[in-house]
mmCIF file of C-alpha atoms in Angstrom:
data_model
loop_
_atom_site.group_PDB
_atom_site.id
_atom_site.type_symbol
_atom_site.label_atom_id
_atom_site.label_comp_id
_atom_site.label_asym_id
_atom_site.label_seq_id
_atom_site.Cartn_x
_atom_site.Cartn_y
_atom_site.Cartn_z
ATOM 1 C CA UNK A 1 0.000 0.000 0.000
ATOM 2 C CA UNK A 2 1.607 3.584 -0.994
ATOM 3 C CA UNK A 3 2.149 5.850 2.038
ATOM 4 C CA UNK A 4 -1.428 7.461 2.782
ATOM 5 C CA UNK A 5 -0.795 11.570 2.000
ATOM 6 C CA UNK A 6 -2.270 13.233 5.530
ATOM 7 C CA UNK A 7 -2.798 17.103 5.335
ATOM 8 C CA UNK A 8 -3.794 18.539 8.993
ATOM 9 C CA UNK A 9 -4.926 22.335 8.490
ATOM 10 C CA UNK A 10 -4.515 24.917 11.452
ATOM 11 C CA UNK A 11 -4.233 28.462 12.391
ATOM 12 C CA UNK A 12 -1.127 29.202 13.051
ATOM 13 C CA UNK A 13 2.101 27.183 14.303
ATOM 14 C CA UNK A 14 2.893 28.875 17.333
ATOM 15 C CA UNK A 15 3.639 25.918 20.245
ATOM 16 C CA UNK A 16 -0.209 26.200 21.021
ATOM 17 C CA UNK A 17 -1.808 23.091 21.964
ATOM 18 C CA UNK A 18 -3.080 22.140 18.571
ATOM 19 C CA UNK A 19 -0.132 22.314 17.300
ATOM 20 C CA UNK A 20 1.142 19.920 20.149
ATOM 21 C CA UNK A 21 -1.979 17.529 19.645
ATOM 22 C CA UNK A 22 -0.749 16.948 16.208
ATOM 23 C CA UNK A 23 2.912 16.371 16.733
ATOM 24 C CA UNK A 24 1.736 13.873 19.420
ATOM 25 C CA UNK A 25 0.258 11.901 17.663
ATOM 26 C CA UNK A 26 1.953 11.779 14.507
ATOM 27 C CA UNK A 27 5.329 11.353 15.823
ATOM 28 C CA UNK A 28 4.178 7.947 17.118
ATOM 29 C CA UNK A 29 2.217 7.379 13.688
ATOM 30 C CA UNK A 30 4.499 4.560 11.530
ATOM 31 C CA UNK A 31 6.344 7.089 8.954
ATOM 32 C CA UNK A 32 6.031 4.134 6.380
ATOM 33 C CA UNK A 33 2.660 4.368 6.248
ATOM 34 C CA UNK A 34 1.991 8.073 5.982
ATOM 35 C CA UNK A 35 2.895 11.366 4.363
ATOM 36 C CA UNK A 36 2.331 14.398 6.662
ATOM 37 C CA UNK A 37 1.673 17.704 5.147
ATOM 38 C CA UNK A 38 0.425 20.668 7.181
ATOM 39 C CA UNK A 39 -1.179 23.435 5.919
ATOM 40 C CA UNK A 40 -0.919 27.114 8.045
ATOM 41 C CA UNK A 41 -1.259 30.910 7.986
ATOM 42 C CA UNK A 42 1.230 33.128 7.646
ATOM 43 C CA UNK A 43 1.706 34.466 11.178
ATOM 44 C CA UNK A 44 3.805 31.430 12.820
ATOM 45 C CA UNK A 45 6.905 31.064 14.761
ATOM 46 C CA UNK A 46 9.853 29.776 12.906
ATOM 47 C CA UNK A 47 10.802 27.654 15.626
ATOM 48 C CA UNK A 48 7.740 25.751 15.492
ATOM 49 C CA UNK A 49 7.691 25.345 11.681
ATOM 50 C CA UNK A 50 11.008 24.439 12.085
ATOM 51 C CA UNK A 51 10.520 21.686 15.075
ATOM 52 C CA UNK A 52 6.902 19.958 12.306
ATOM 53 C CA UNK A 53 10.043 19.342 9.836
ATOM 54 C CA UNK A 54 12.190 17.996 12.011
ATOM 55 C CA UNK A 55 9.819 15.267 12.452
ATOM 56 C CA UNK A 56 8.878 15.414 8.351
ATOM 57 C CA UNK A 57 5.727 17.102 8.102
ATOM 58 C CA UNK A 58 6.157 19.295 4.553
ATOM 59 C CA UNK A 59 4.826 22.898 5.804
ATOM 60 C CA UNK A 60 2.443 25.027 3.901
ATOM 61 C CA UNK A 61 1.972 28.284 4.063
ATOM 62 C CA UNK A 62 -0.968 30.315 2.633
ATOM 63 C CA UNK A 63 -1.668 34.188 3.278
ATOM 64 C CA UNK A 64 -4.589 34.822 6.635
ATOM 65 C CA UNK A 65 -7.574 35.241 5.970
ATOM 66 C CA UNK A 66 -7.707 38.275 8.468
ATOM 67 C CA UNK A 67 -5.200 39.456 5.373
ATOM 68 C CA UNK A 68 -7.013 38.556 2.540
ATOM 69 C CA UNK A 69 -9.699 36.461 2.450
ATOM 70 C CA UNK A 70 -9.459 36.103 -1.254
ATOM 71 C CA UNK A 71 -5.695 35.199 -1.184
ATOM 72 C CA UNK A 72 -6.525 32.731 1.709
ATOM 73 C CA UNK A 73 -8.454 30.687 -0.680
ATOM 74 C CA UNK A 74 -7.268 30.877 -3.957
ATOM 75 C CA UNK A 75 -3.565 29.768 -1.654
ATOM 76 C CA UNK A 76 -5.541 27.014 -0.165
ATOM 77 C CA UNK A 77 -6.858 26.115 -3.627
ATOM 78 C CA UNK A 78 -3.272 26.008 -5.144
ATOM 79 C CA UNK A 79 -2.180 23.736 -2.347
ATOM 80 C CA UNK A 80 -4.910 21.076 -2.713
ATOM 81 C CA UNK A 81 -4.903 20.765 -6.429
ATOM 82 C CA UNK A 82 -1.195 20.069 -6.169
ATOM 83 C CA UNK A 83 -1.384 17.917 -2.965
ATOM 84 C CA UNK A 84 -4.692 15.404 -4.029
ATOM 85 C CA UNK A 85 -4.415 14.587 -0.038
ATOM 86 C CA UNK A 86 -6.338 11.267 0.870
ATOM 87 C CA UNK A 87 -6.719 12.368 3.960
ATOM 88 C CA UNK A 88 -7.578 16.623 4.912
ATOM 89 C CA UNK A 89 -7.961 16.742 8.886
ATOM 90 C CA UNK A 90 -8.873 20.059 9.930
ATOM 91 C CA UNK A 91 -8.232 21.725 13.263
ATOM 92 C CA UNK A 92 -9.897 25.336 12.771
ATOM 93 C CA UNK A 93 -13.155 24.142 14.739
ATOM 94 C CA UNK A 94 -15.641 26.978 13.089
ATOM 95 C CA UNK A 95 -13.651 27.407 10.258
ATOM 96 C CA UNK A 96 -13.243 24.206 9.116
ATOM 97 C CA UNK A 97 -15.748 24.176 6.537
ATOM 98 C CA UNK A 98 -14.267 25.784 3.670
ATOM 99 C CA UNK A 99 -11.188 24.104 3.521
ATOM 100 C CA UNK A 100 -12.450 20.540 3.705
ATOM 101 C CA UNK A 101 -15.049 21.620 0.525
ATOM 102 C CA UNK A 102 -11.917 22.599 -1.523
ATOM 103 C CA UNK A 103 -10.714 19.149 -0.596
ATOM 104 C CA UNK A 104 -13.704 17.675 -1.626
ATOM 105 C CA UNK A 105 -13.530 19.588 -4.819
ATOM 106 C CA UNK A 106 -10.164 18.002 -5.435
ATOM 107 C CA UNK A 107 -10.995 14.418 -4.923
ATOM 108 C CA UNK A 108 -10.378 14.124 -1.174
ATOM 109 C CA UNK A 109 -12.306 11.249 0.025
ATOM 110 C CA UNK A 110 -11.816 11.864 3.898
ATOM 111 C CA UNK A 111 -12.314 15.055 5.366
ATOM 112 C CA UNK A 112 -12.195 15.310 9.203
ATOM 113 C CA UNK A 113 -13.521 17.819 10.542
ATOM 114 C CA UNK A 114 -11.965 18.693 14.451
ATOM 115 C CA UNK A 115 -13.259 20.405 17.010
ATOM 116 C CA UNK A 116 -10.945 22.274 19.645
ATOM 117 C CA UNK A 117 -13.307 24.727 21.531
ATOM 118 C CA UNK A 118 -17.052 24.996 22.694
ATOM 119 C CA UNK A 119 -17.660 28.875 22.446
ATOM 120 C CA UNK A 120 -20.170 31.082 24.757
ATOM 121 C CA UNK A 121 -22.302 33.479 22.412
ATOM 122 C CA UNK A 122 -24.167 35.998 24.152
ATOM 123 C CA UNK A 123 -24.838 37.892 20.991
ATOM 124 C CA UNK A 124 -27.951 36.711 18.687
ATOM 125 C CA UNK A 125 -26.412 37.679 15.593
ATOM 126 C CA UNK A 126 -23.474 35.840 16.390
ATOM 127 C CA UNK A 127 -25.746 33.147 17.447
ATOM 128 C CA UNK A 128 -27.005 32.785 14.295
ATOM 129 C CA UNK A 129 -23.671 33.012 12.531
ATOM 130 C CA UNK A 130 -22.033 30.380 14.196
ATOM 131 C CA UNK A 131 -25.116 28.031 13.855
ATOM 132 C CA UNK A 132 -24.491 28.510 10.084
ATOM 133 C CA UNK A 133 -20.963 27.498 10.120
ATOM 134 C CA UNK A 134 -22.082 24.709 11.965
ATOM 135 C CA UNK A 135 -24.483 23.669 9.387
ATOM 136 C CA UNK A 136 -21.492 24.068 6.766
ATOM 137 C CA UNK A 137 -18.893 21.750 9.089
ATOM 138 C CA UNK A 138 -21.457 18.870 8.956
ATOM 139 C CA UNK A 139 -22.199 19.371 5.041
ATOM 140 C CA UNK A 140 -18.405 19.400 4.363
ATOM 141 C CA UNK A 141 -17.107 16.530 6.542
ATOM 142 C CA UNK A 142 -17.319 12.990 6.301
ATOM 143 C CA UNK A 143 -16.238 12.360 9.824
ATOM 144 C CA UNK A 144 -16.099 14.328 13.356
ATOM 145 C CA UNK A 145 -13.368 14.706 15.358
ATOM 146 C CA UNK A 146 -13.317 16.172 19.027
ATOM 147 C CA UNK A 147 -11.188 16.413 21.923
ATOM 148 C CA UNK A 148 -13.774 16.691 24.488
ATOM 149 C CA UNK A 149 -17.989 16.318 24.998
ATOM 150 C CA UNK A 150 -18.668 20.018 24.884
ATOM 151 C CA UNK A 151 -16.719 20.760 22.226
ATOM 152 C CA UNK A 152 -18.254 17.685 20.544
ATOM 153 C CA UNK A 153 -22.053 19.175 21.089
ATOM 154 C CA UNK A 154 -21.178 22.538 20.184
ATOM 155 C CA UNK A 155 -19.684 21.742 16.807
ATOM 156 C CA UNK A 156 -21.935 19.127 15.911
ATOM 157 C CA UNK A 157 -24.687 19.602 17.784
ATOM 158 C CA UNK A 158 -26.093 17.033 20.714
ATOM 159 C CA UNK A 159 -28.029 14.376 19.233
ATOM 160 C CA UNK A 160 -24.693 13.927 16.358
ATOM 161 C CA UNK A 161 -22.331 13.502 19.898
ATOM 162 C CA UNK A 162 -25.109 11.070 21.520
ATOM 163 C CA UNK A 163 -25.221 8.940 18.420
ATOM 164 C CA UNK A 164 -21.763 8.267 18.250
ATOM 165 C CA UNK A 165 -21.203 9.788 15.149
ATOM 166 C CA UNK A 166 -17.790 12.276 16.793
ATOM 167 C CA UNK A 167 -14.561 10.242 17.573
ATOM 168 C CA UNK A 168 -13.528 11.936 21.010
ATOM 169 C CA UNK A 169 -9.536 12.118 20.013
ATOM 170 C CA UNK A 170 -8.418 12.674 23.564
ATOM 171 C CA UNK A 171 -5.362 15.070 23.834
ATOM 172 C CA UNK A 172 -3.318 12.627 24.953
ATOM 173 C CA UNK A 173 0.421 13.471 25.534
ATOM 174 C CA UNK A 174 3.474 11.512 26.482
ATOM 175 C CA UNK A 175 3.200 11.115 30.130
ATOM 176 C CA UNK A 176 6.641 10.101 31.461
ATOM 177 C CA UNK A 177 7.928 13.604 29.871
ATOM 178 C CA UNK A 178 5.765 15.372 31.890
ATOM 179 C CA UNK A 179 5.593 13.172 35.348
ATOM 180 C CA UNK A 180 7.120 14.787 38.083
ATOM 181 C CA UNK A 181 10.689 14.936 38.383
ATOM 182 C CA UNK A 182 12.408 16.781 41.643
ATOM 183 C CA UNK A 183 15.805 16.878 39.725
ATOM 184 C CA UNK A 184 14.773 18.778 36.735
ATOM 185 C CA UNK A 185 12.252 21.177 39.316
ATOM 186 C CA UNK A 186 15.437 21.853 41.010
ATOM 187 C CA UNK A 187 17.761 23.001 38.141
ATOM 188 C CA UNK A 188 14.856 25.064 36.451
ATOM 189 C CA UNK A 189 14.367 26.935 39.426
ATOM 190 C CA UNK A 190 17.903 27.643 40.467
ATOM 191 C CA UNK A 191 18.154 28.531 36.725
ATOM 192 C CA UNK A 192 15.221 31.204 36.886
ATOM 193 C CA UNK A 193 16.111 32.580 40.697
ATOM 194 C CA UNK A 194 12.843 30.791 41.943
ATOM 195 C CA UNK A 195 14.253 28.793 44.631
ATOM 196 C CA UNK A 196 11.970 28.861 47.737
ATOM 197 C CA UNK A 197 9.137 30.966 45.971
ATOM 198 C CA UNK A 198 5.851 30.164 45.313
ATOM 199 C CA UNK A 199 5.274 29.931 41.983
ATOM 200 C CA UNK A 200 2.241 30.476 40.315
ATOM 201 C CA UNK A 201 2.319 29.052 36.734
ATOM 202 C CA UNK A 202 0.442 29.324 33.061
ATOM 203 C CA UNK A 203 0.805 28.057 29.794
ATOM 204 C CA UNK A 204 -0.988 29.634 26.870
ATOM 205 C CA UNK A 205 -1.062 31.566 23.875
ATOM 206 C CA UNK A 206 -1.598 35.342 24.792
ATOM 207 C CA UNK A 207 -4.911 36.032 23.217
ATOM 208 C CA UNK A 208 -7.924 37.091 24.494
ATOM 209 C CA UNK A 209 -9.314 33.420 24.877
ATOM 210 C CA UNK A 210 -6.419 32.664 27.437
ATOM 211 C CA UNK A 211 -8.248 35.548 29.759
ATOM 212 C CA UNK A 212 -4.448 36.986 30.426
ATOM 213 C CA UNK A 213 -5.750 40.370 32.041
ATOM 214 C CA UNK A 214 -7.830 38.719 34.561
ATOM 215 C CA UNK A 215 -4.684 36.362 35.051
ATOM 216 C CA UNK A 216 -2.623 39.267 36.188
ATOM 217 C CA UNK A 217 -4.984 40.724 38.833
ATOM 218 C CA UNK A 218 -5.386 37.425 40.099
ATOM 219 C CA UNK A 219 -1.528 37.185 40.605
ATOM 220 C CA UNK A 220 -1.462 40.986 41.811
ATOM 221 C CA UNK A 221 -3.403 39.448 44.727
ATOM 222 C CA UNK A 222 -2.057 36.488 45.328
ATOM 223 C CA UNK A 223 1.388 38.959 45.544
ATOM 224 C CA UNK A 224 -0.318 41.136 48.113
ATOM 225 C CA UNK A 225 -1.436 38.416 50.016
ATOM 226 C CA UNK A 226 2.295 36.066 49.520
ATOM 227 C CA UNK A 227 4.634 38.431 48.931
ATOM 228 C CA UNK A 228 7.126 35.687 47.926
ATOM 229 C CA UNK A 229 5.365 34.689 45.058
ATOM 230 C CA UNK A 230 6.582 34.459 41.493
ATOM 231 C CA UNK A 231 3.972 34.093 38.161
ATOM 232 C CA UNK A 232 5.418 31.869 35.585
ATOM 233 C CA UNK A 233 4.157 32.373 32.013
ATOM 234 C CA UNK A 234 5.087 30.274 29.281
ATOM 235 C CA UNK A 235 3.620 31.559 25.640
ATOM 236 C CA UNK A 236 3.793 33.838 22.665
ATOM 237 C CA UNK A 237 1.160 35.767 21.028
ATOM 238 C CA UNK A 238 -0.765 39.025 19.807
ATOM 239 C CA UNK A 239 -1.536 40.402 23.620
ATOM 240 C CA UNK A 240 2.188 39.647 24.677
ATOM 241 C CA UNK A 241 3.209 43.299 24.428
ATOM 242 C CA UNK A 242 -0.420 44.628 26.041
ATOM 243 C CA UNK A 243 0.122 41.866 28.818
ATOM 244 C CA UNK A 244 3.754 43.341 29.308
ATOM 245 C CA UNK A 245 2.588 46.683 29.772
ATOM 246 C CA UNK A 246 -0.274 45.818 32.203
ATOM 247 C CA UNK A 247 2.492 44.081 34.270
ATOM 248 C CA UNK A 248 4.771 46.778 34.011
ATOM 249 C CA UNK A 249 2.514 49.578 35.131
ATOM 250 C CA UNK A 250 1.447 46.922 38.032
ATOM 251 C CA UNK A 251 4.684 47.407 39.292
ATOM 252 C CA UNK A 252 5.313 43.918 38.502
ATOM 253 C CA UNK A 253 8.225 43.231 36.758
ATOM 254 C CA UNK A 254 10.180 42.212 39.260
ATOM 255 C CA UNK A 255 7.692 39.173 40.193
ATOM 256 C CA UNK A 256 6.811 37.459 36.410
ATOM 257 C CA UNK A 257 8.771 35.633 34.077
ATOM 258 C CA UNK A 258 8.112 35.462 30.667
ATOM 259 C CA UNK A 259 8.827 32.070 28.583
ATOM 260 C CA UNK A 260 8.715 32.590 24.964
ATOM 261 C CA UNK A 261 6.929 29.742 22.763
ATOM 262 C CA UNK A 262 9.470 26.974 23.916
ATOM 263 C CA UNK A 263 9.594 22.734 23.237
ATOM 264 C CA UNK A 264 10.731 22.154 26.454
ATOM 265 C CA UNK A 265 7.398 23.272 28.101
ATOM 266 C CA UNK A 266 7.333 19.695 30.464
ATOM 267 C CA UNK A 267 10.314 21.051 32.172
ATOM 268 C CA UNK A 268 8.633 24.206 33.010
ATOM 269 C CA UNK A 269 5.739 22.437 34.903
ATOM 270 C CA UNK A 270 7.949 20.815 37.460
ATOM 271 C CA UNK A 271 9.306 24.208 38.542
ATOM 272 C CA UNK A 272 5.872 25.354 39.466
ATOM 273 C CA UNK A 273 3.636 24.996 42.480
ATOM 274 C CA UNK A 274 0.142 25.365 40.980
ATOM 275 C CA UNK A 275 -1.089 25.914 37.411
ATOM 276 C CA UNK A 276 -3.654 28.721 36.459
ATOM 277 C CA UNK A 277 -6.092 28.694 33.343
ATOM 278 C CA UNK A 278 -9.054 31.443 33.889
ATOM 279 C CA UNK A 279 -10.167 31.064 29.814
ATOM 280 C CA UNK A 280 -13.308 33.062 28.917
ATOM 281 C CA UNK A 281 -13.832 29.624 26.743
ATOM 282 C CA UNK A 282 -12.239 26.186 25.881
ATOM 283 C CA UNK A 283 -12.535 23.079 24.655
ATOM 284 C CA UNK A 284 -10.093 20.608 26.706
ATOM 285 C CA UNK A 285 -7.280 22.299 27.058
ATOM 286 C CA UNK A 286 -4.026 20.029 26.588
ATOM 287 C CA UNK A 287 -2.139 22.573 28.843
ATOM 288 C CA UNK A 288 -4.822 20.667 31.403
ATOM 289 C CA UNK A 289 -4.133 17.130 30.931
ATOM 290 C CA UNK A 290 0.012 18.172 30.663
ATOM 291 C CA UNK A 291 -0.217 19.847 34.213
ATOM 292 C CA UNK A 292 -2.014 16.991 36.039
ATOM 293 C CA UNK A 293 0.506 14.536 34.400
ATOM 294 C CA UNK A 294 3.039 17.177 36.358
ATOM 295 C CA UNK A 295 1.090 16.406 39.776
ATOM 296 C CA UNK A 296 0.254 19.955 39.709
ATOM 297 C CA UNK A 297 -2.627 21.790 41.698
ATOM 298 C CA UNK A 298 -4.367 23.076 38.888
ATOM 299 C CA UNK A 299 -7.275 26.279 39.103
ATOM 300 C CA UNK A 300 -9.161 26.329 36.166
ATOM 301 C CA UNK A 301 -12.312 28.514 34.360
ATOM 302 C CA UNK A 302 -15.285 26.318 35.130
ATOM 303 C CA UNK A 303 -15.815 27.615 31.337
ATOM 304 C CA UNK A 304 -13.776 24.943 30.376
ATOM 305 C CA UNK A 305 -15.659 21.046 29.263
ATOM 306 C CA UNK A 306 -15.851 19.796 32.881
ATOM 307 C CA UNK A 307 -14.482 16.523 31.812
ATOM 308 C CA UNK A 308 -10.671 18.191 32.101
ATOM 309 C CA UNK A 309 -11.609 16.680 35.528
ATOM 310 C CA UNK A 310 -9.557 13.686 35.180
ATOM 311 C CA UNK A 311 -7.771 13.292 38.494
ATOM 312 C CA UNK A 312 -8.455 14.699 41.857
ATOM 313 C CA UNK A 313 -5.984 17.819 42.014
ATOM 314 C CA UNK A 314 -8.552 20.420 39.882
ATOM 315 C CA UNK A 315 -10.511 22.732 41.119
ATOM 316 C CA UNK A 316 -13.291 24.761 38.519
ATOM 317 C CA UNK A 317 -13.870 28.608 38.904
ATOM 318 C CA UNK A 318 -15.986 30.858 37.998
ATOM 319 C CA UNK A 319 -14.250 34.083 36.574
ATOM 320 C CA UNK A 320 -16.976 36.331 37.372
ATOM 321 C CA UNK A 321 -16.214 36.270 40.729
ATOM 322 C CA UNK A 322 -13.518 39.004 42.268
ATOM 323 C CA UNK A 323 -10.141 38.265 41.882
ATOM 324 C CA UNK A 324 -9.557 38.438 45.621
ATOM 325 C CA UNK A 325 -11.603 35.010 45.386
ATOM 326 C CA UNK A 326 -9.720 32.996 42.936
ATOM 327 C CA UNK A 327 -6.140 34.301 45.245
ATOM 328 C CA UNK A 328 -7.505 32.662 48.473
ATOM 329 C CA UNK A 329 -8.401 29.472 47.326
ATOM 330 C CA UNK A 330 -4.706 29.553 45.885
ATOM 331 C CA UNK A 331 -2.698 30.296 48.402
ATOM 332 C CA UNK A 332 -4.077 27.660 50.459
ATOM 333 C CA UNK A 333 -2.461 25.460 48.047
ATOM 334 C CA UNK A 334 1.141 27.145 49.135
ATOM 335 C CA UNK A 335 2.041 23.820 51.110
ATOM 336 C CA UNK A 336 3.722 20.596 50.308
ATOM 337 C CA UNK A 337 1.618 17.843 48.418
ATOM 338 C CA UNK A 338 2.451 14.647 46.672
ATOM 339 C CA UNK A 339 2.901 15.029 42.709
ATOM 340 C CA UNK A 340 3.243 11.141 42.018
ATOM 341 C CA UNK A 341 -0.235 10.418 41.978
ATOM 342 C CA UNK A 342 -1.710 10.745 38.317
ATOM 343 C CA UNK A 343 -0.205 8.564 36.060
ATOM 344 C CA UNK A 344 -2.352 5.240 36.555
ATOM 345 C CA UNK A 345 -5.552 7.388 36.611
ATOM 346 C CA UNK A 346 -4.705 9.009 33.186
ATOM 347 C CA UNK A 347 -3.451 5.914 31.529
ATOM 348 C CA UNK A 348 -6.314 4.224 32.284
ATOM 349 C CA UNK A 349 -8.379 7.556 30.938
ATOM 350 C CA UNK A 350 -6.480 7.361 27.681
ATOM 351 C CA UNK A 351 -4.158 10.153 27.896
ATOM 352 C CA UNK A 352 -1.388 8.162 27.096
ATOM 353 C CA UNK A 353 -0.187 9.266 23.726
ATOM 354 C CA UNK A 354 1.592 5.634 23.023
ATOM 355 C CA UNK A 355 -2.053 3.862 22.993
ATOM 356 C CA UNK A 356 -4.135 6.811 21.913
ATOM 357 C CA UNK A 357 -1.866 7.094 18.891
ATOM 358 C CA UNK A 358 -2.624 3.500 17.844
ATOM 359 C CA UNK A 359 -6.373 4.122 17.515
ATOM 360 C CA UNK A 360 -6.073 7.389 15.376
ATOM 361 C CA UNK A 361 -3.106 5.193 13.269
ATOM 362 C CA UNK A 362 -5.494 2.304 12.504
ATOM 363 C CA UNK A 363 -8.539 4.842 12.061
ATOM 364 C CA UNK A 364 -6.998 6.794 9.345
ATOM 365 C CA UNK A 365 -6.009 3.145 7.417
ATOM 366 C CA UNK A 366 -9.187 1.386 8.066
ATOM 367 C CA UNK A 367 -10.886 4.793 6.582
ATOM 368 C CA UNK A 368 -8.845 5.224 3.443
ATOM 369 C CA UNK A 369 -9.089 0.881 2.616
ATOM 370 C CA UNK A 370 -12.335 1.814 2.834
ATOM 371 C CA UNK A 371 -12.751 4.882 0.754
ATOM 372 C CA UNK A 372 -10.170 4.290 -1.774
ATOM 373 C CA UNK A 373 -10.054 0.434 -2.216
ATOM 374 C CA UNK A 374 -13.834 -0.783 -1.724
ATOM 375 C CA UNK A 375 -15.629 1.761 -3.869
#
């Protein structure tokens, strides 16, 4: 059988956590069997684009369609005449639409489309828009993807999810990177001058999603409150220079560290003493299932699919409540607790990315035998 040609179509490449969904899973995908192509917008990190063909993806990359709509398609349409992908697995949740119906147009027998996020609308119009796009996603796809229940439902609707008709693809990651490791929590934090802080840690793309503002009054308590603490953000992004100022005229500086997009993000999570994620919406956040591998204390938006729940060290709040909240229930965390807890419990969830990656492997070749050789 010739290799099976696998386009995955995103955003961005930015070390965000689709980006780290799909190099999960592919780099324990046989490389005989499959020929990765990814398809992205123009605003990326080099680094990243850099680390997807290191492990052989061949990277695309089209205009945005913030840019030029226009550009953005006829781009697209250049890359999947010249590609005739078997397989077009799509990653832009609303957006997915119009790239899998150029696929389609092209001969593209599979066309996945994935969901990543369940959004809240408050506005009617917008309501109505994203109920259309909806409608589109279902037209164009021949199979649904998603990485958690609510992101399922909201993408393809509730009585699609209770059918069975959406594959939950669980954002499983490699867990013995990320399982707690004193040694490497130890030389990260004499690196960084944490030593003997408590440090209050985040990973995310700054954008308005990732809630950053509300992030940084949280911490501005928490300092008031502990004034040995230390926030720890890992991420690149639009907001990064707004965030920077907000810290800056906090009088901050001194007290938060800012990562860059980095591939070492599992070494980060050991130097911290509880993980923070107040998003104004989310799917399931890998950033989620990463820090509870860590044995972190983790405080998330009870915005994101409740189902992040996956051992005992979470706790789900609401971000409409005052800041001063969300600090207290913190900083009762600032004590010693056992990180070596999680690993059996996600295992036997599926969140390890050695298993989960068999089952997407032998989907993808029991789809195309069955699109391209029985019909």
């Amino acid at each position: 059988m010739k290799k099976i040609k696998v386009l995955h179509v995103v955003c961005r490449l930015e070390y965000g956590g689709v980006e780290s969904i799909i190099l999960n899973y592919t780099k324990h995908m046989n490389k005989d069997k499959f020929e990765f192509h990814i398809l992205t917008q123009d605003k990326n990190a080099q680094g990243c684009i850099e680390l997807f063909e290191k492990y052989g993806f061949i990277v695309h990359i089209i205009s945005h369609k913030r840019d030029s709509i226009l550009k953005n398609v006829l781009e697209t349409l250049k890359v999947m005449k010249k590609g005739r992908f078997d397989i077009v697995h799509s990653h832009m949740t609303l957006t997915n639409f119009y790239t899998l119906a150029i696929a389609k147009f092209f001969g593209t027998k599979i066309t996945i489309s994935h969901s990543h996020n369940s959004f809240i609308v408050k506005s009617k119009i917008k309501g109505l828009v994203y109920e259309i796009l909806k409608k589109l996603n279902q037209i164009c796809a021949t199979d649904y993807f998603s990485c958690g229940i609510e992101a399922g439902k909201f993408l393809f609707g509730e009585k699609n999810f209770n059918s069975g008709k959406v594959l939950l693809m669980n954002n499983a990651i490699d867990l013995n990177k990320f399982s707690y490791n004193e040694e490497i929590r130890n030389k990260v934090r004499q690196k960084y001058g944490i030593r003997g802080k408590f440090c209050v840690g985040h990973v995310g793309r700054f954008m308005n999603q990732k809630n950053h503002n509300y992030l940084i009054d949280i911490f501005e308590e928490i300092k008031r409150k502990n004034s040995n603490s230390i926030l720890l953000l890992i991420g690149t992004g639009e907001l990064l220079d707004d965030i920077k100022e907000k810290i800056s005229k906090k009088g901050l500086n001194e007290s938060v560290i800012i990562i860059p997009g980095t591939n070492n993000v599992n070494e980060f999570y050991q130097a911290m003493d509880v993980f923070v994620l107040p998003s104004l919406w989310e799917g399931f956040p890998v950033v989620g299932v990463e820090a509870q591998a860590s044995g972190l204390k983790c405080f998330l938006s009870n915005n994101i699919d409740r189902s992040i729940k996956i051992v005992d060290n979470i706790e789900l709040l609401n971000i409409d409540e005052n800041v001063e909240k969300w600090a207290d229930i913190i900083i009762k965390n600032d004590i010693y607790y056992n990180r070596n807890k999680a690993m059996d419990t996600l295992i036997n969830n599926g969140y390890d990315i050695k298993t989960e990656s068999k089952k997407i492997e032998d989907y993808y070749i029991t789809r195309y035998k069955l699109e391209y050789y029985t019909k």
